[in-house]
PDB file of C-alpha atoms in Angstrom:
ATOM      1  CA  MET G   1      -3.090   8.542  23.358  1.00 59.00           C
ATOM      2  CA  SER G   2      -0.843   6.297  21.266  1.00 57.00           C
ATOM      3  CA  SER G   3      -1.573   5.661  17.592  1.00 58.00           C
ATOM      4  CA  ARG G   4      -2.346   2.051  18.519  1.00 61.00           C
ATOM      5  CA  GLU G   5      -5.027   3.193  21.016  1.00 67.00           C
ATOM      6  CA  LYS G   6      -6.414   5.718  18.507  1.00 74.00           C
ATOM      7  CA  ARG G   7      -7.021   2.946  15.930  1.00 82.00           C
ATOM      8  CA  GLY G   8      -8.891   0.711  18.347  1.00 92.00           C
ATOM      9  CA  LYS G   9      -9.144  -3.022  17.725  1.00 94.00           C
ATOM     10  CA  VAL G  10      -9.974  -2.931  13.999  1.00 96.00           C
ATOM     11  CA  TRP G  11      -7.238  -1.678  11.713  1.00 97.00           C
ATOM     12  CA  LEU G  12      -7.646  -0.807   8.037  1.00 98.00           C
ATOM     13  CA  ALA G  13      -4.500  -0.118   6.055  1.00 98.00           C
ATOM     14  CA  VAL G  14      -3.530   0.066   2.391  1.00 98.00           C
ATOM     15  CA  ALA G  15      -0.464  -0.882   0.358  1.00 98.00           C
ATOM     16  CA  GLY G  16       0.396   0.182  -3.173  1.00 98.00           C
ATOM     17  CA  LEU G  17       2.175  -1.855  -5.829  1.00 98.00           C
ATOM     18  CA  VAL G  18       3.581   0.898  -8.044  1.00 97.00           C
ATOM     19  CA  LYS G  19       4.994  -0.448 -11.307  1.00 95.00           C
ATOM     20  CA  SER G  20       7.188   1.742 -13.496  1.00 93.00           C
ATOM     21  CA  LYS G  21       6.859   1.716 -17.285  1.00 91.00           C
ATOM     22  CA  ASP G  22       9.794  -0.731 -17.480  1.00 92.00           C
ATOM     23  CA  GLY G  23       8.220  -3.090 -14.929  1.00 93.00           C
ATOM     24  CA  GLN G  24      10.220  -2.167 -11.841  1.00 95.00           C
ATOM     25  CA  TRP G  25       8.438  -2.065  -8.468  1.00 97.00           C
ATOM     26  CA  LEU G  26       8.538   0.827  -6.002  1.00 97.00           C
ATOM     27  CA  VAL G  27       9.695  -0.552  -2.643  1.00 97.00           C
ATOM     28  CA  VAL G  28      10.515   1.012   0.709  1.00 97.00           C
ATOM     29  CA  LYS G  29      12.659  -0.016   3.671  1.00 96.00           C
ATOM     30  CA  LYS G  30      10.928   1.032   6.913  1.00 92.00           C
ATOM     31  CA  ARG G  31      12.675   2.338  10.036  1.00 92.00           C
ATOM     32  CA  TYR G  32      10.040   0.946  12.446  1.00 90.00           C
ATOM     33  CA  GLY G  33       7.476  -1.794  13.076  1.00 89.00           C
ATOM     34  CA  GLY G  34       7.364  -5.439  12.132  1.00 89.00           C
ATOM     35  CA  LEU G  35       8.915  -4.758   8.707  1.00 92.00           C
ATOM     36  CA  LYS G  36      11.810  -2.653  10.043  1.00 94.00           C
ATOM     37  CA  GLY G  37      14.807  -3.046   7.727  1.00 94.00           C
ATOM     38  CA  GLN G  38      12.883  -5.083   5.135  1.00 95.00           C
ATOM     39  CA  TRP G  39      11.867  -4.128   1.617  1.00 97.00           C
ATOM     40  CA  SER G  40       8.086  -3.857   1.359  1.00 97.00           C
ATOM     41  CA  LEU G  41       5.417  -1.955  -0.523  1.00 97.00           C
ATOM     42  CA  PRO G  42       4.597   1.616   0.535  1.00 97.00           C
ATOM     43  CA  ALA G  43       1.716   1.330   3.010  1.00 96.00           C
ATOM     44  CA  GLY G  44      -0.180   3.042   5.783  1.00 96.00           C
ATOM     45  CA  PHE G  45      -3.486   3.453   7.546  1.00 97.00           C
ATOM     46  CA  VAL G  46      -6.712   4.786   6.057  1.00 97.00           C
ATOM     47  CA  GLU G  47      -7.638   8.076   7.745  1.00 97.00           C
ATOM     48  CA  ALA G  48     -11.110   9.379   8.603  1.00 95.00           C
ATOM     49  CA  GLY G  49     -12.830  11.039   5.639  1.00 96.00           C
ATOM     50  CA  GLU G  50     -10.983   9.214   2.856  1.00 97.00           C
ATOM     51  CA  THR G  51     -11.660   6.158   0.744  1.00 97.00           C
ATOM     52  CA  ALA G  52      -9.122   3.320   0.731  1.00 98.00           C
ATOM     53  CA  ASP G  53      -8.006   4.163  -2.825  1.00 98.00           C
ATOM     54  CA  GLU G  54      -7.465   7.809  -1.819  1.00 98.00           C
ATOM     55  CA  ALA G  55      -5.458   6.610   1.194  1.00 98.00           C
ATOM     56  CA  VAL G  56      -3.069   4.525  -0.914  1.00 98.00           C
ATOM     57  CA  ILE G  57      -2.360   7.477  -3.237  1.00 98.00           C
ATOM     58  CA  ARG G  58      -1.671   9.677  -0.182  1.00 98.00           C
ATOM     59  CA  GLU G  59       0.529   7.090   1.546  1.00 97.00           C
ATOM     60  CA  VAL G  60       2.676   6.434  -1.544  1.00 97.00           C
ATOM     61  CA  TRP G  61       3.102  10.172  -2.073  1.00 96.00           C
ATOM     62  CA  GLU G  62       3.922  10.868   1.607  1.00 96.00           C
ATOM     63  CA  GLU G  63       6.480   8.055   1.812  1.00 95.00           C
ATOM     64  CA  THR G  64       8.135   8.391  -1.610  1.00 96.00           C
ATOM     65  CA  GLY G  65       7.109  11.652  -3.297  1.00 95.00           C
ATOM     66  CA  ILE G  66       5.724   9.629  -6.213  1.00 97.00           C
ATOM     67  CA  GLN G  67       2.329  10.811  -7.489  1.00 96.00           C
ATOM     68  CA  CYS G  68       0.200   7.888  -8.693  1.00 97.00           C
ATOM     69  CA  GLN G  69      -3.150   6.898 -10.016  1.00 96.00           C
ATOM     70  CA  VAL G  70      -4.989   3.754  -8.998  1.00 97.00           C
ATOM     71  CA  LYS G  71      -5.272   1.104 -11.711  1.00 96.00           C
ATOM     72  CA  GLY G  72      -7.301  -1.258  -9.534  1.00 97.00           C
ATOM     73  CA  PHE G  73      -7.730  -3.369  -6.423  1.00 98.00           C
ATOM     74  CA  MET G  74      -5.543  -6.483  -6.131  1.00 97.00           C
ATOM     75  CA  GLY G  75      -6.719  -8.162  -2.934  1.00 96.00           C
ATOM     76  CA  MET G  76      -6.313  -8.109   0.801  1.00 96.00           C
ATOM     77  CA  ARG G  77      -4.345  -9.539   3.679  1.00 95.00           C
ATOM     78  CA  THR G  78      -6.246 -10.020   6.922  1.00 96.00           C
ATOM     79  CA  GLY G  79      -5.201 -11.372  10.291  1.00 96.00           C
ATOM     80  CA  VAL G  80      -5.674 -11.161  14.034  1.00 97.00           C
ATOM     81  CA  ILE G  81      -2.863  -9.898  16.267  1.00 96.00           C
ATOM     82  CA  LYS G  82      -2.561 -11.496  19.731  1.00 96.00           C
ATOM     83  CA  GLY G  83      -6.156 -12.739  19.594  1.00 97.00           C
ATOM     84  CA  GLU G  84      -7.689  -9.271  19.689  1.00 96.00           C
ATOM     85  CA  ILE G  85      -6.714  -6.813  16.920  1.00 96.00           C
ATOM     86  CA  SER G  86      -8.255  -7.304  13.481  1.00 97.00           C
ATOM     87  CA  ASP G  87      -5.450  -6.217  11.106  1.00 96.00           C
ATOM     88  CA  ASN G  88      -6.581  -5.662   7.489  1.00 97.00           C
ATOM     89  CA  LEU G  89      -4.460  -4.486   4.545  1.00 97.00           C
ATOM     90  CA  LEU G  90      -5.915  -3.730   1.110  1.00 98.00           C
ATOM     91  CA  HIS G  91      -3.501  -4.024  -1.845  1.00 98.00           C
ATOM     92  CA  PHE G  92      -3.884  -1.705  -4.833  1.00 98.00           C
ATOM     93  CA  LEU G  93      -2.088  -1.601  -8.195  1.00 97.00           C
ATOM     94  CA  LEU G  94      -0.890   1.904  -9.034  1.00 97.00           C
ATOM     95  CA  GLU G  95       0.729   3.645 -11.960  1.00 95.00           C
ATOM     96  CA  PRO G  96       3.252   6.440 -11.380  1.00 96.00           C
ATOM     97  CA  MET G  97       2.643   9.844 -12.950  1.00 94.00           C
ATOM     98  CA  GLY G  98       5.248  12.511 -13.614  1.00 84.00           C
ATOM     99  CA  ASP G  99       9.032  12.182 -13.568  1.00 81.00           C
ATOM    100  CA  GLY G 100       9.350   9.298 -11.073  1.00 79.00           C
ATOM    101  CA  VAL G 101      11.876  11.125  -8.873  1.00 88.00           C
ATOM    102  CA  ILE G 102      11.809   9.609  -5.380  1.00 93.00           C
ATOM    103  CA  THR G 103      12.071  11.773  -2.275  1.00 90.00           C
ATOM    104  CA  HIS G 104      11.636   9.330   0.595  1.00 86.00           C
ATOM    105  CA  GLN G 105      10.311  10.266   4.015  1.00 88.00           C
ATOM    106  CA  GLU G 106      13.486  10.312   6.140  1.00 89.00           C
ATOM    107  CA  ASN G 107      11.829   9.820   9.546  1.00 90.00           C
ATOM    108  CA  GLU G 108       9.882   6.679   8.456  1.00 90.00           C
ATOM    109  CA  LEU G 109      12.121   5.104   5.806  1.00 94.00           C
ATOM    110  CA  PHE G 110      15.754   4.120   5.410  1.00 93.00           C
ATOM    111  CA  GLU G 111      15.309   4.065   1.643  1.00 95.00           C
ATOM    112  CA  ALA G 112      12.820   3.983  -1.240  1.00 96.00           C
ATOM    113  CA  ARG G 113      13.545   2.992  -4.822  1.00 96.00           C
ATOM    114  CA  PHE G 114      12.349   1.232  -7.932  1.00 96.00           C
ATOM    115  CA  MET G 115      13.772  -2.302  -8.213  1.00 97.00           C
ATOM    116  CA  ALA G 116      13.492  -5.097 -10.760  1.00 97.00           C
ATOM    117  CA  THR G 117      11.528  -8.092  -9.474  1.00 96.00           C
ATOM    118  CA  GLU G 118      14.496 -10.367 -10.259  1.00 96.00           C
ATOM    119  CA  GLU G 119      16.672  -8.208  -8.008  1.00 96.00           C
ATOM    120  CA  LEU G 120      14.023  -8.191  -5.250  1.00 95.00           C
ATOM    121  CA  LEU G 121      13.819 -11.991  -5.266  1.00 93.00           C
ATOM    122  CA  LEU G 122      17.555 -12.126  -4.490  1.00 94.00           C
ATOM    123  CA  GLU G 123      17.151  -9.702  -1.562  1.00 91.00           C
ATOM    124  CA  LYS G 124      17.132 -11.564   1.740  1.00 92.00           C
ATOM    125  CA  GLU G 125      15.525  -8.468   3.260  1.00 94.00           C
ATOM    126  CA  ALA G 126      12.402  -8.602   1.047  1.00 95.00           C
ATOM    127  CA  SER G 127       9.175  -9.082   3.020  1.00 95.00           C
ATOM    128  CA  VAL G 128       7.270 -12.371   2.827  1.00 94.00           C
ATOM    129  CA  VAL G 129       4.327 -10.706   1.058  1.00 94.00           C
ATOM    130  CA  LEU G 130       6.631  -9.026  -1.480  1.00 95.00           C
ATOM    131  CA  GLN G 131       8.292 -12.378  -2.241  1.00 95.00           C
ATOM    132  CA  TYR G 132       4.867 -14.029  -2.560  1.00 95.00           C
ATOM    133  CA  LEU G 133       3.597 -11.364  -4.999  1.00 95.00           C
ATOM    134  CA  ILE G 134       6.690 -11.747  -7.196  1.00 95.00           C
ATOM    135  CA  ARG G 135       6.938 -15.556  -7.116  1.00 94.00           C
ATOM    136  CA  ASN G 136       3.254 -15.954  -7.953  1.00 94.00           C
ATOM    137  CA  ASN G 137       3.234 -13.121 -10.501  1.00 90.00           C
ATOM    138  CA  VAL G 138       0.405 -11.404  -8.639  1.00 90.00           C
ATOM    139  CA  SER G 139      -0.199  -8.025 -10.216  1.00 81.00           C
ATOM    140  CA  TYR G 140      -3.703  -8.374 -11.622  1.00 88.00           C
ATOM    141  CA  SER G 141      -6.329  -5.948 -10.408  1.00 93.00           C
ATOM    142  CA  VAL G 142     -10.000  -5.059 -10.616  1.00 95.00           C
ATOM    143  CA  PRO G 143     -10.730  -1.471 -11.700  1.00 94.00           C
ATOM    144  CA  GLY G 144     -12.858   0.796  -9.540  1.00 94.00           C
ATOM    145  CA  ILE G 145     -16.376   1.882 -10.460  1.00 94.00           C
ATOM    146  CA  ASN G 146     -17.263   5.452  -9.507  1.00 91.00           C
ATOM    147  CA  ASP G 147     -20.669   6.051 -11.066  1.00 89.00           C
ATOM    148  CA  LEU G 148     -22.944   4.033  -8.762  1.00 93.00           C
ATOM    149  CA  ASN G 149     -25.203   5.621  -6.154  1.00 91.00           C
ATOM    150  CA  PRO G 150     -26.635   3.237  -3.543  1.00 94.00           C
ATOM    151  CA  GLY G 151     -29.218   5.879  -2.620  1.00 95.00           C
ATOM    152  CA  ASP G 152     -29.165   9.357  -1.149  1.00 94.00           C
ATOM    153  CA  GLN G 153     -30.546   8.013   2.146  1.00 96.00           C
ATOM    154  CA  PHE G 154     -27.037   6.750   3.036  1.00 96.00           C
ATOM    155  CA  GLY G 155     -25.394  10.173   2.774  1.00 95.00           C
ATOM    156  CA  TYR G 156     -22.213   9.008   1.020  1.00 94.00           C
ATOM    157  CA  THR G 157     -19.860  11.822   0.031  1.00 93.00           C
ATOM    158  CA  ALA G 158     -17.632   9.257  -1.740  1.00 93.00           C
ATOM    159  CA  TYR G 159     -18.661   5.824  -3.008  1.00 95.00           C
ATOM    160  CA  LYS G 160     -16.621   3.386  -5.110  1.00 94.00           C
ATOM    161  CA  ILE G 161     -16.823  -0.328  -5.824  1.00 95.00           C
ATOM    162  CA  PHE G 162     -13.944  -2.643  -6.748  1.00 95.00           C
ATOM    163  CA  LEU G 163     -15.647  -5.876  -7.937  1.00 90.00           C
TER     164      LEU G 163
END
């Protein structure tokens, strides 16, 4: 079974905008998919048993070796592929922890690095969404709330709200 078949017709993915202390953004250049060869944010699919904010921390770490913490939820991109696949991507703002040494995932990425937004705007290989985020200065976020319980009858083992 291919990964496309495994996901079915509703996809949920996450992307992380990781900003360094000096304001540079962590970007990756993928080896596959629609963004092959373009600079974009680290991203990937939410797996069973994890919240979206846990998924973005895992994806950034797997792709770049950078450990992060979520600062908040930025927004989402949603679309339909070929009239049948609901493709949804949640964007989170993250803060790097530790030394910031990048060890990119060789089989998925050509490269990963921190870049100044001014430099990214000059890159003809920057993704449309990356250019949009920079040009419109989109880096605001809504923090997560962890201490709500909608009721034990639901059986949540994790429950967070970003409103």
